[in-house]
Short mmCIF file of C-alpha atoms and ligand atoms in Angstrom, two decimals:
data_model
loop_
_atom_site.label_atom_id
_atom_site.label_comp_id
_atom_site.label_asym_id
_atom_site.label_seq_id
_atom_site.Cartn_x
_atom_site.Cartn_y
_atom_site.Cartn_z
CA MET A 1 -0.38 -0.21 -0.09
CA LEU A 2 3.19 1.99 1.04
CA ASN A 3 4.34 1.32 -2.67
CA PHE A 4 1.39 2.16 -4.42
CA ASP A 5 0.98 5.88 -2.74
CA LEU A 6 -2.82 4.35 -1.35
CA LYS A 7 -4.21 6.43 1.80
CA GLY A 8 -6.10 4.06 4.41
CA LEU A 9 -6.08 1.89 7.44
CA VAL A 10 -4.71 -0.54 9.21
CA PHE A 11 -7.07 -2.67 12.42
CA VAL A 12 -5.66 -4.34 14.67
CA ASN A 13 -7.65 -5.32 18.26
CA SER A 14 -5.41 -4.35 20.25
CA ARG A 15 -2.69 -1.62 21.15
CA GLN A 16 -0.26 -4.01 21.87
CA THR A 17 -0.86 -5.73 18.37
CA ALA A 18 -0.11 -1.80 16.61
CA LYS A 19 2.61 -0.49 18.42
CA HIS A 20 4.15 -4.21 17.48
CA ILE A 21 3.13 -3.69 13.52
CA PHE A 22 4.45 -0.36 13.65
CA SER A 23 7.64 -1.10 15.53
CA LEU A 24 8.27 -4.05 12.15
CA LEU A 25 7.56 -1.63 10.27
CA SER A 26 9.81 0.76 11.02
CA TYR A 27 12.44 -1.67 11.54
CA HIS A 28 12.35 -3.10 7.74
CA HIS A 29 12.28 0.84 6.97
CA GLY A 30 15.33 1.91 8.60
CA GLY A 31 14.22 2.72 12.06
CA TYR A 32 12.54 5.13 11.00
CA ILE A 33 8.92 5.31 8.74
CA SER A 34 6.82 9.73 8.38
CA SER A 35 4.41 8.50 6.51
CA VAL A 36 2.67 5.86 8.94
CA ASP A 37 1.16 6.60 12.25
CA LEU A 38 0.01 4.83 15.43
CA PHE A 39 -3.58 5.56 16.75
CA TYR A 40 -5.47 4.24 19.68
CA GLY A 41 -7.63 4.86 23.50
CA SER A 42 -4.55 6.47 25.60
CA LEU A 43 -2.90 9.42 23.04
CA ARG A 44 -4.38 12.53 24.54
CA SER A 45 -7.38 14.82 22.32
CA GLU A 46 -4.46 17.02 21.07
CA GLN A 47 -2.66 13.72 19.82
CA ARG A 48 -5.54 12.15 18.68
CA LYS A 49 -6.97 15.72 16.31
CA GLU A 50 -3.49 16.07 14.91
CA ARG A 51 -2.46 12.33 14.20
CA ILE A 52 -6.15 12.83 11.73
CA GLU A 53 -5.25 16.24 10.30
CA GLN A 54 -2.44 14.63 9.27
CA LEU A 55 -4.12 12.17 7.39
CA SER A 56 -6.04 14.39 5.89
CA ASN A 57 -3.49 17.01 4.27
CA CYS A 58 -0.91 13.18 3.37
CA GLU A 59 1.21 14.19 5.63
CA THR A 60 0.81 10.27 6.81
CA LYS A 61 -0.94 7.93 4.27
CA ILE A 62 -1.90 5.26 6.81
CA LEU A 63 -3.17 4.93 10.36
CA ILE A 64 -2.93 1.64 12.74
CA THR A 65 -5.20 2.04 15.15
CA THR A 66 -7.90 -0.23 16.99
CA ASN A 67 -11.30 0.07 17.80
CA CYS A 68 -10.98 3.41 19.09
CA LEU A 69 -11.26 5.06 16.16
CA GLU A 70 -14.53 2.46 14.71
CA ALA A 71 -17.04 5.26 15.24
CA GLY A 72 -17.65 8.74 15.62
CA ILE A 73 -14.73 10.64 14.42
CA ASP A 74 -14.69 11.95 11.22
CA LEU A 75 -11.82 10.87 8.70
CA PRO A 76 -11.02 11.67 5.07
CA GLU A 77 -11.69 9.91 2.10
CA LEU A 78 -9.65 6.39 1.89
CA ASP A 79 -8.53 3.77 -0.25
CA PHE A 80 -7.80 0.53 1.34
CA VAL A 81 -8.81 -0.78 5.18
CA VAL A 82 -6.44 -3.82 6.37
CA LEU A 83 -8.54 -5.58 9.06
CA ARG A 84 -5.67 -7.98 10.69
CA GLY A 85 -7.63 -9.94 13.29
CA PHE A 86 -11.26 -10.09 13.39
CA SER A 87 -13.24 -8.76 16.45
CA SER A 88 -16.50 -8.73 15.29
CA LEU A 89 -19.01 -8.92 12.29
CA ASN A 90 -20.24 -5.47 13.53
CA SER A 91 -17.22 -3.68 13.89
CA PHE A 92 -15.86 -5.84 10.78
CA TRP A 93 -18.60 -3.82 8.16
CA GLN A 94 -18.13 -0.93 10.84
CA ARG A 95 -14.36 -0.82 10.28
CA GLY A 96 -15.01 -1.79 6.74
CA GLY A 97 -16.63 0.96 5.73
CA ARG A 98 -14.85 3.25 6.40
CA CYS A 99 -13.57 2.96 3.11
CA GLY A 100 -14.44 3.86 -0.66
CA ARG A 101 -17.61 5.90 0.66
CA LYS A 102 -16.76 8.37 -2.70
CA SER A 103 -14.84 6.28 -5.20
CA PRO A 104 -14.34 3.19 -5.25
CA GLY A 105 -12.66 0.90 -1.86
CA LEU A 106 -10.90 -1.77 -1.27
CA ILE A 107 -10.92 -4.31 2.32
CA ILE A 108 -8.05 -6.77 3.43
CA PHE A 109 -8.56 -9.10 5.59
CA ILE A 110 -6.11 -10.63 6.68
CA PRO A 111 -6.42 -13.31 9.54
CA ASP A 112 -4.83 -14.47 12.42
CA SER A 113 -3.72 -17.72 12.37
CA ASN A 114 -3.46 -19.03 16.71
CA ASN A 115 -7.53 -17.46 16.80
CA HIS A 116 -9.74 -20.01 16.40
CA ILE A 117 -12.45 -17.34 14.84
CA ASP A 118 -9.95 -16.07 12.71
CA TYR A 119 -9.62 -19.98 11.22
CA TYR A 120 -13.27 -20.13 11.03
CA TYR A 121 -14.28 -17.24 8.79
CA ALA A 122 -10.86 -17.25 6.91
CA THR A 123 -12.20 -21.00 5.62
CA GLN A 124 -15.92 -19.79 5.68
CA PRO A 125 -15.64 -16.14 3.77
CA GLN A 126 -19.29 -16.26 3.38
CA ARG A 127 -20.13 -16.24 6.69
CA LEU A 128 -19.39 -12.89 6.64
CA LEU A 129 -22.17 -11.98 5.39
CA SER A 130 -24.50 -13.39 7.45
CA PRO A 131 -26.31 -10.78 9.93
CA VAL A 132 -24.60 -9.05 12.40
CA GLU A 133 -24.11 -11.32 16.24
CA LYS A 134 -26.63 -10.60 18.33
CA VAL A 135 -26.51 -7.71 21.33
CA LYS A 136 -26.64 -8.64 25.11
CA ILE A 137 -26.59 -5.82 27.74
CA GLN A 138 -27.97 -6.42 30.94
CA PRO A 139 -28.53 -3.96 32.88
CA ASN A 140 -30.79 -5.94 35.91
CA TYR A 141 -27.06 -6.35 37.65
CA PRO A 142 -27.31 -5.20 41.79
CA SER A 143 -25.23 -2.16 41.27
CA ILE A 144 -25.74 -1.43 38.04
CA LEU A 145 -30.01 -0.87 38.34
CA SER A 146 -29.15 0.72 42.38
CA ARG A 147 -26.94 4.12 40.97
CA HIS A 148 -29.26 4.16 37.68
CA LEU A 149 -32.67 4.13 40.74
CA LEU A 150 -30.35 6.51 42.59
CA CYS A 151 -30.39 9.14 39.66
CA ALA A 152 -34.45 8.55 38.97
CA ALA A 153 -34.97 9.52 42.65
CA ALA A 154 -32.62 12.21 42.57
CA GLU A 155 -34.26 13.72 39.89
CA GLY A 156 -38.76 13.35 40.77
CA GLY A 157 -39.01 10.94 43.34
CA LEU A 158 -40.23 7.38 42.87
CA ASN A 159 -43.67 5.90 43.99
CA SER A 160 -42.91 1.63 45.23
CA ASP A 161 -45.15 1.02 41.18
CA GLU A 162 -42.87 3.16 39.82
CA VAL A 163 -39.90 2.01 41.30
CA THR A 164 -41.43 -1.82 39.76
CA GLN A 165 -42.58 -0.24 36.43
CA TYR A 166 -39.46 0.77 35.77
CA PHE A 167 -36.74 -0.91 37.05
CA GLY A 168 -37.86 -4.15 37.05
CA ASP A 169 -38.32 -7.65 39.90
CA LYS A 170 -35.65 -7.31 40.79
CA SER A 171 -35.18 -3.90 41.98
CA ASP A 172 -38.02 -4.62 45.23
CA LEU A 173 -34.63 -5.51 46.89
CA VAL A 174 -32.47 -2.95 45.29
CA THR A 175 -34.41 -0.61 47.22
CA ALA A 176 -34.49 -2.29 50.71
CA GLU A 177 -30.85 -2.10 50.86
CA LEU A 178 -30.28 1.22 49.45
CA LEU A 179 -33.36 2.69 52.12
CA LYS A 180 -30.99 0.43 55.21
CA GLN A 181 -27.89 1.75 53.75
CA LYS A 182 -29.72 5.70 53.53
CA GLN A 183 -29.07 6.15 50.27
CA LEU A 184 -32.28 7.04 49.57
CA SER A 185 -35.24 8.18 51.75
CA TRP A 186 -39.30 8.31 52.06
CA SER A 187 -40.63 11.47 51.84
CA LEU A 188 -44.24 11.89 53.83
CA GLY A 189 -45.91 11.48 50.38
CA LYS A 190 -44.91 8.18 50.10
CA ARG A 191 -42.39 8.67 47.46
CA LEU A 192 -38.93 8.01 47.57
CA TRP A 193 -35.45 10.45 47.29
CA LYS A 194 -32.77 10.62 46.73
CA ARG A 195 -30.30 14.01 47.64
CA GLY A 196 -27.58 15.33 45.52
CA TYR A 197 -26.12 14.77 42.33
CA PRO A 198 -25.87 10.71 41.76
CA HIS A 199 -26.06 10.35 37.55
CA LYS A 200 -21.90 11.39 38.44
CA TYR A 201 -21.40 7.32 39.32
CA VAL A 202 -23.06 5.53 36.31
CA SER A 203 -20.31 4.82 33.70
CA LEU A 204 -22.16 2.37 31.21
CA ARG A 205 -19.26 0.27 31.01
CA GLY A 206 -15.42 0.49 32.22
CA ILE A 207 -14.21 0.74 35.85
CA GLN A 208 -14.62 4.37 36.90
CA ASP A 209 -10.97 4.83 38.57
CA GLU A 210 -8.18 7.69 38.41
CA THR A 211 -7.20 8.29 35.31
CA ILE A 212 -2.64 8.38 35.11
CA SER A 213 -1.30 10.77 33.77
CA LEU A 214 2.82 9.14 31.76
CA ILE A 215 5.01 11.95 31.48
CA ASP A 216 8.28 12.06 30.07
CA VAL A 217 10.46 12.69 32.76
CA LYS A 218 13.31 14.68 30.41
CA THR A 219 10.63 17.30 29.14
CA SER A 220 7.56 17.24 31.75
CA LYS A 221 5.36 16.80 28.79
CA ILE A 222 2.29 14.84 28.89
CA LEU A 223 2.37 11.69 26.64
CA GLU A 224 0.04 9.68 27.25
CA GLU A 225 -4.11 9.09 29.93
CA MET A 226 -4.68 5.71 31.15
CA SER A 227 -7.01 3.97 33.65
CA LEU A 228 -5.23 2.93 36.84
CA TYR A 229 -6.59 -0.65 36.50
CA ILE A 230 -4.60 -0.98 32.79
CA ALA A 231 -2.00 1.45 34.58
CA HIS A 232 -1.24 -0.73 37.57
CA LYS A 233 -0.97 -4.01 34.24
CA GLU A 234 0.95 -1.83 31.78
CA CYS A 235 2.55 1.26 33.02
CA HIS A 236 4.14 -0.05 36.39
CA THR A 237 6.76 0.99 37.88
CA GLY A 238 9.80 -0.44 36.43
CA ALA A 239 7.99 -1.79 33.48
CA ILE A 240 8.92 -1.17 29.55
CA TYR A 241 6.29 0.90 27.83
CA LEU A 242 6.21 1.29 23.45
CA THR A 243 4.63 4.56 22.25
CA ALA A 244 5.83 5.97 18.65
CA SER A 245 5.93 9.14 17.46
CA GLU A 246 7.60 10.62 13.76
CA GLY A 247 7.66 7.41 12.64
CA LYS A 248 9.87 6.00 15.36
CA THR A 249 9.26 3.20 18.29
CA ASN A 250 10.48 4.98 21.22
CA VAL A 251 10.93 2.38 24.22
CA TRP A 252 10.31 3.82 27.39
CA ARG A 253 10.99 2.82 31.40
CA CYS A 254 8.47 3.83 34.25
CA LYS A 255 10.88 5.18 36.87
CA GLU A 256 7.94 5.33 38.74
CA LEU A 257 4.25 5.18 38.90
CA ASP A 258 2.97 7.23 41.83
CA LEU A 259 -0.12 6.90 42.80
CA LYS A 260 -0.74 9.68 45.07
CA GLN A 261 -0.74 12.70 41.69
CA ASN A 262 -1.94 9.79 39.79
CA LYS A 263 1.20 10.43 37.73
CA ALA A 264 3.80 7.38 36.11
CA PHE A 265 7.30 8.77 35.26
CA LEU A 266 8.34 7.97 31.84
CA GLU A 267 12.90 7.60 30.42
CA LEU A 268 13.52 7.05 27.53
CA GLU A 269 15.87 3.43 27.46
CA ASN A 270 18.91 2.68 25.41
CA SER A 271 18.14 -0.51 24.91
CA SER A 272 15.22 -1.59 22.55
CA ASP A 273 15.36 -4.90 22.61
CA LYS A 274 13.78 -4.83 26.47
CA ARG A 275 10.23 -5.70 27.35
CA THR A 276 8.90 -6.31 30.64
CA LYS A 277 5.04 -8.96 31.77
CA PRO A 278 3.34 -8.72 34.54
CA ASP A 279 2.47 -10.82 36.71
CA VAL A 280 -1.25 -11.27 37.43
CA GLN A 281 -3.15 -13.40 40.12
CA LEU A 282 -6.29 -13.18 40.82
CA ALA A 283 -9.14 -13.97 43.69
CA VAL A 284 -12.50 -14.34 43.64
CA GLU A 285 -15.56 -14.37 45.60
CA PRO A 286 -19.48 -14.32 45.29
CA LEU A 287 -20.82 -11.90 47.42
CA SER A 288 -24.85 -12.46 46.70
CA LYS A 289 -26.90 -15.30 44.28
CA LEU A 290 -28.44 -13.84 41.36
CA GLU A 291 -30.20 -16.68 40.04
CA ASP A 292 -31.53 -20.30 42.08
CA PRO A 293 -28.64 -23.19 41.06
CA SER A 294 -29.40 -25.03 38.22
CA ILE A 295 -27.84 -28.76 38.11
CA VAL A 296 -27.00 -30.24 34.47
CA LYS A 297 -26.96 -33.38 33.85
CA THR A 298 -24.05 -35.77 32.05
CA ALA A 299 -23.63 -38.92 30.09
CA ILE A 300 -21.46 -40.01 33.93
CA PRO A 301 -25.14 -42.15 35.96
CA ASN A 302 -25.67 -39.54 39.02
CA GLY A 303 -22.40 -37.71 37.72
CA ASN A 304 -23.62 -33.55 38.00
CA LEU A 305 -22.53 -30.51 37.34
CA ARG A 306 -23.84 -27.79 39.20
CA LEU A 307 -23.73 -24.19 38.19
CA ILE A 308 -24.62 -20.96 40.54
CA PHE A 309 -24.69 -17.45 38.47
CA TYR A 310 -23.40 -14.94 41.33
CA TRP A 311 -22.90 -11.26 41.70
CA GLY A 312 -18.99 -11.26 42.63
CA LYS A 313 -16.43 -9.57 43.12
CA VAL A 314 -13.06 -10.00 41.41
CA LYS A 315 -9.47 -8.60 43.11
CA ARG A 316 -6.70 -9.12 40.60
CA GLN A 317 -3.47 -8.23 42.23
CA VAL A 318 -0.39 -6.94 40.04
CA MET A 319 2.35 -8.79 42.22
CA GLY A 320 5.59 -8.36 40.44
CA PHE A 321 7.16 -8.24 36.79
CA LYS A 322 9.40 -10.58 34.21
CA GLU A 323 12.33 -8.55 32.33
CA LEU A 324 12.05 -10.21 29.24
CA GLN A 325 15.35 -10.15 26.76
CA LEU A 326 14.11 -10.05 22.60
CA VAL A 327 16.40 -12.40 20.90
CA TYR A 328 16.46 -13.50 17.87
CA ALA A 329 16.93 -17.73 17.55
CA PRO A 330 16.31 -20.92 15.83
CA THR A 331 13.16 -22.56 16.73
CA CYS A 332 10.98 -25.62 16.15
CA ILE A 333 8.36 -24.93 14.69
CA ASN A 334 6.34 -28.27 14.47
CA ARG A 335 3.62 -28.09 16.48
CA ASN A 336 3.72 -32.27 17.66
CA CYS A 337 6.97 -31.79 18.89
CA SER A 338 7.77 -31.34 22.47
CA HIS A 339 10.34 -28.53 21.84
CA TYR A 340 7.32 -26.50 19.83
CA GLN A 341 8.24 -22.75 20.15
CA ILE A 342 11.18 -23.71 22.90
CA PRO A 343 14.36 -21.34 21.53
CA LYS A 344 17.59 -23.14 20.50
CA ALA A 345 21.61 -22.25 20.47
CA SER A 346 22.36 -19.52 17.79
CA GLN A 347 24.44 -22.41 15.79
CA MET A 348 22.03 -25.47 15.41
CA THR A 349 20.02 -25.84 12.21
CA LYS A 350 17.44 -28.94 12.72
CA CYS A 351 15.21 -29.87 15.74
CA PRO A 352 16.20 -32.79 18.59
CA GLY A 353 13.30 -33.72 18.93
CA CYS A 354 11.82 -34.21 15.88
CA GLY A 355 14.78 -33.31 13.33
CA TRP A 356 12.43 -30.39 11.49
CA THR A 357 14.48 -27.59 10.03
CA LEU A 358 14.56 -24.41 12.19
CA LYS A 359 13.60 -21.43 11.45
CA GLN A 360 14.60 -17.94 13.06
CA ARG A 361 11.86 -16.74 15.06
CA LEU A 362 11.58 -13.26 17.64
CA ASN A 363 11.47 -15.37 21.13
CA THR A 364 11.65 -13.57 24.93
CA GLN A 365 14.30 -14.69 27.67
CA GLU A 366 13.72 -14.22 30.96
CA ILE A 367 16.74 -12.45 32.52
CA ALA A 368 14.65 -11.27 35.54
CA LYS A 369 11.56 -10.37 37.89
CA PHE A 370 10.33 -7.87 40.28
CA GLU A 371 8.02 -8.48 43.32
CA PHE A 372 5.62 -5.60 44.89
CA LYS A 373 5.30 -5.30 48.23
CA PRO A 374 2.36 -5.25 48.76
CA PRO A 375 0.94 -5.85 45.06
CA LEU A 376 -0.53 -3.94 42.92
CA GLU A 377 -4.51 -3.77 43.26
CA THR A 378 -7.75 -3.41 41.49
CA THR A 379 -11.32 -4.87 42.71
CA ILE A 380 -14.20 -4.98 39.54
CA GLU A 381 -18.03 -6.24 40.82
CA VAL A 382 -19.06 -8.17 38.38
CA PRO A 383 -21.40 -11.52 37.30
CA LEU A 384 -20.21 -14.77 38.12
CA LEU A 385 -20.55 -18.51 36.83
CA ARG A 386 -19.17 -21.17 39.55
CA ILE A 387 -18.99 -24.24 38.08
CA GLU A 388 -18.68 -27.60 40.57
CA VAL A 389 -18.81 -30.71 40.19
CA ASN A 390 -20.19 -33.53 42.32
CA GLU A 391 -18.21 -36.34 44.07
CA THR A 392 -19.12 -39.16 41.22
CA LEU A 393 -18.16 -37.24 38.09
CA ALA A 394 -15.02 -35.96 39.72
CA THR A 395 -13.88 -39.58 40.55
CA ALA A 396 -15.36 -40.42 36.21
CA ILE A 397 -12.63 -37.80 35.75
CA THR A 398 -9.75 -38.71 37.55
CA ASN A 399 -10.49 -42.49 35.67
CA LYS A 400 -10.48 -40.86 32.85
CA ALA A 401 -7.45 -39.03 33.87
CA GLN A 402 -5.63 -42.76 34.31
CA GLU A 403 -6.90 -43.39 30.68
CA ILE A 404 -5.28 -40.52 29.04
CA LYS A 405 -2.07 -41.10 30.85
CA LYS A 406 -1.74 -44.26 29.60
CA ALA A 407 -2.57 -43.54 26.08
CA ILE A 408 0.32 -41.06 25.97
CA LEU A 409 3.00 -43.50 27.43
CA LYS A 410 1.46 -45.84 24.36
CA THR A 411 2.18 -43.67 21.84
CA TYR A 412 5.56 -41.40 23.62
CA HIS A 413 7.73 -44.26 24.82
CA ASN A 414 10.27 -41.81 25.57
CA PRO A 415 8.64 -39.34 29.07
CA ASP A 416 11.24 -36.84 27.40
CA ASP A 417 9.79 -37.16 24.11
CA ILE A 418 5.85 -36.17 25.86
CA PRO A 419 4.98 -32.61 23.54
CA HIS A 420 4.67 -29.68 27.08
CA GLN A 421 0.78 -29.68 25.81
CA LEU A 422 0.37 -32.77 26.90
CA SER A 423 2.32 -32.58 30.18
CA PRO A 424 0.19 -30.96 32.58
CA THR A 425 -1.66 -34.93 32.36
CA PHE A 426 1.21 -36.20 34.56
CA SER A 427 1.33 -32.77 36.43
CA TYR A 428 -1.85 -31.55 37.28
CA GLU A 429 -5.59 -32.89 39.69
CA PRO A 430 -7.39 -34.20 37.08
CA VAL A 431 -11.19 -31.94 38.10
CA HIS A 432 -8.56 -28.68 37.56
CA LEU A 433 -7.77 -29.49 34.70
CA ALA A 434 -10.78 -31.10 33.04
CA LEU A 435 -12.99 -27.04 34.79
CA HIS A 436 -9.91 -25.03 34.05
CA SER A 437 -10.02 -27.03 30.21
CA LEU A 438 -14.21 -26.61 30.35
CA CYS A 439 -13.90 -23.20 30.59
CA HIS A 440 -11.57 -22.58 28.30
CA LEU A 441 -13.18 -24.12 25.38
CA LEU A 442 -16.94 -22.43 26.33
CA THR A 443 -15.11 -18.89 26.38
CA LYS A 444 -13.36 -19.77 23.22
CA THR A 445 -17.71 -19.85 21.56
CA VAL A 446 -18.60 -16.35 23.01
CA PRO A 447 -17.97 -14.39 19.66
CA LEU A 448 -20.23 -16.57 17.85
CA LEU A 449 -22.76 -16.73 19.42
CA PHE A 450 -23.08 -12.76 21.08
CA LEU A 451 -22.12 -10.02 19.82
CA ALA A 452 -19.21 -10.01 22.39
CA SER A 453 -14.64 -11.14 22.31
CA HIS A 454 -13.96 -14.11 24.08
CA GLN A 455 -11.49 -11.14 26.15
CA ASP A 456 -15.00 -10.40 27.81
CA LEU A 457 -14.70 -13.15 29.50
CA SER A 458 -12.18 -14.58 31.89
CA SER A 459 -11.58 -18.22 34.35
CA TYR A 460 -10.89 -18.58 37.26
CA THR A 461 -9.93 -22.69 39.25
CA GLU A 462 -9.59 -22.42 42.78
CA GLN A 463 -8.98 -25.15 45.05
CA ARG A 464 -11.60 -24.67 48.12
CA PRO A 465 -9.63 -26.87 51.08
CA ALA A 466 -12.25 -29.21 51.22
CA ASN A 467 -15.49 -31.06 49.59
CA ILE A 468 -18.08 -29.11 50.64
CA GLY A 469 -21.11 -31.79 50.45
CA THR A 470 -21.59 -33.72 47.69
CA SER A 471 -19.58 -30.55 45.65
CA HIS A 472 -15.47 -31.35 44.55
CA ARG A 473 -12.98 -29.05 46.54
CA THR A 474 -11.88 -27.71 42.94
CA ILE A 475 -13.96 -25.03 40.90
CA ALA A 476 -14.60 -23.28 38.32
CA TYR A 477 -15.82 -19.08 37.88
CA ILE A 478 -16.62 -17.47 34.82
CA PHE A 479 -17.04 -13.68 34.76
CA ASP A 480 -17.43 -10.64 32.52
CA SER A 481 -13.73 -9.48 32.82
CA VAL A 482 -14.63 -5.48 32.46
CA HIS A 483 -16.40 -3.85 35.85
CA GLU A 484 -19.94 -3.96 35.91
CA GLY A 485 -20.12 -6.41 33.62
CA CYS A 486 -21.52 -6.31 30.07
CA GLY A 487 -23.79 -9.20 30.24
CA THR A 488 -21.78 -12.20 27.96
CA THR A 489 -21.22 -14.59 31.39
CA GLU A 490 -25.14 -14.23 31.37
CA ALA A 491 -25.42 -14.46 27.97
CA LEU A 492 -23.40 -17.18 28.01
CA VAL A 493 -25.55 -18.80 31.05
CA ASN A 494 -28.90 -18.46 29.22
CA ASP A 495 -27.61 -20.12 25.59
CA TRP A 496 -25.65 -23.12 28.03
CA ASP A 497 -26.69 -26.06 25.41
CA ASN A 498 -25.85 -23.87 22.01
CA CYS A 499 -22.56 -22.78 24.00
CA VAL A 500 -22.00 -25.91 24.80
CA GLU A 501 -22.49 -27.63 21.32
CA LYS A 502 -20.47 -25.38 20.14
CA ALA A 503 -17.70 -25.03 22.00
CA LEU A 504 -17.21 -28.84 20.75
CA GLU A 505 -17.73 -28.17 17.15
CA LEU A 506 -15.22 -25.47 17.23
CA ALA A 507 -12.78 -27.84 19.45
CA THR A 508 -13.37 -31.43 17.56
CA ASN A 509 -13.12 -29.22 14.20
CA CYS A 510 -9.42 -27.58 15.24
CA ASP A 511 -6.24 -29.00 13.10
CA CYS A 512 -4.12 -29.24 16.41
CA GLY A 513 -5.57 -32.97 17.36
CA ASP A 514 -5.77 -33.53 20.88
CA MET A 515 -2.75 -31.10 21.56
CA GLY A 516 -4.71 -28.02 21.75
CA CYS A 517 -3.61 -24.70 20.28
CA PRO A 518 -4.27 -20.45 20.96
CA ARG A 519 -6.84 -21.58 17.88
CA CYS A 520 -8.93 -23.71 20.17
CA LEU A 521 -7.73 -24.07 23.98
CA THR A 522 -5.42 -21.32 25.00
CA GLU A 523 -6.23 -17.60 26.38
CA ILE A 524 -4.01 -14.87 25.71
CA GLY A 525 -5.23 -13.27 29.65
CA CYS A 526 -5.63 -17.11 31.33
CA PRO A 527 -4.16 -15.41 35.10
CA GLU A 528 -3.21 -19.60 35.08
CA SER A 529 -1.52 -18.28 32.10
CA ASN A 530 -2.81 -21.44 30.65
CA ASP A 531 -1.34 -24.26 32.42
CA GLY A 532 -3.11 -27.09 33.32
CA LEU A 533 -4.94 -27.24 30.94
CA SER A 534 -5.53 -31.01 29.08
CA LYS A 535 -7.81 -30.33 25.64
CA LEU A 536 -8.68 -34.33 25.86
CA LEU A 537 -9.84 -33.92 29.02
CA GLY A 538 -11.80 -31.00 28.45
CA MET A 539 -13.37 -32.37 25.24
CA TRP A 540 -14.51 -35.59 27.01
CA LEU A 541 -16.45 -33.68 30.43
CA LEU A 542 -18.22 -31.76 27.29
CA GLU A 543 -18.66 -34.41 25.26
CA GLN A 544 -20.82 -35.99 29.01
CA ILE A 545 -22.41 -32.80 28.89
CA ALA A 546 -23.97 -32.57 25.35
CA ASN A 547 -24.64 -36.96 25.63
CA SER A 548 -26.59 -36.33 28.63
CA PRO A 549 -29.65 -38.58 28.43
ZN1 ZN B 1 11.33 -30.79 16.64
ZN1 ZN B 2 -6.45 -26.18 18.47
ZN1 ZN B 3 -7.71 -19.81 32.07
#
């Protein structure tokens, strides 16, 4: 596109990807590229305006951007739009519609081979023409409902009939709670009132928290702004943070994230080959039940799952971070090999495991580890789905895991040859493996069913100190990953059978076989770093659910 002097946008699904593509481009142009720029959410409004202007007057020809440029911003006439990776049909057409308004335009879809949904649409492109996904919005969660109720009470007061009429069946409980907390009060005329202006606490999406300014220590200028929630992960003290300006990637080091001043102080780093990766831990705490528990039968006689839909808290702690070194190293690209994606010494040409020719790939090597004391902590309130299994099902899972282990040992005579995707079967508790994998497989189906991304959901597996009643001690949670929820977990609860069926279909059709891969199993945001997964055991559990009599 650059060679043809065309003007356009490149849409990617994350800021990291945008920055990565930009730094690769500038690297291939000798470290500097003037006709390409970046556009993403944490740029300040002047910076955004300037970058759009530069595109309009052709100082810039191509903007690499995230979904923040999707709607609502006026753009000049464009020749093309490149869509790197699929996010939803809705945004596919929104993004694509940015070009070819007056004269013909070109839309190029470049699927990500590691993404299962991209794979799905790449192999069945006619499905891109199907109707856009269902929108799921759930305004009935207690904390959202209570804030809107308070606004209405502040505006003109409400009588009890109006409360039920406008806020639905669940509003009685919320009203009682707000009265108890003295947030609402009855007037003499039997109306509910709220004093003050509660509207400022209402947001449609995203966490209500402080904004952190990223400051260049040399010039004291504000580079960018971001929410505290993102800063904890991307711009903590010691973090490497990438920006782009004037055609170059700038590699910054955060000297200090000052939470009193809401500022992060950044300094340009001398070397460009360092990266950091935060070490994240979760703790889940259910607060109140949103629905009565439901029992899911399986093909195992008396073997059941119990699903409980809660409102609850998820505490995210950034415990520290790893310092990584970028290296080009010979790497085995055979997915079925135990050396897959493990960088080798620079003089090696053949994989010691499978004999395939090694390929030069960009890898990271951990060079140091740092710990925060205390950890950086953020709490979100979200709808949670808790998944439990009873003892009968737990026993069946354990037996199945034994069977899988035997089969693996039969295939790979030498234990050293067992691919790393299969090795957790030998080191993890079977119910943990099964539930963790089940959650991942279910999460993968979300973008096929609803207008939602698989990143809208997270999951977490934990062990209680002991079994409770007939329920096994290992339990799993699936929850919305944005504060106050986005309705995706509830959509999954309501469409459970369909999700199970689709999850089986996706996993069965993935060409990685029994291994599990980023398309069908692993998730970038997994709080357990994708440890403790088994595609075989997860699929077996899905089959038992799907085949219940
Ligand atoms: Zn190999
Ligand atoms: Zn796969
Ligand atoms: Zn996980």
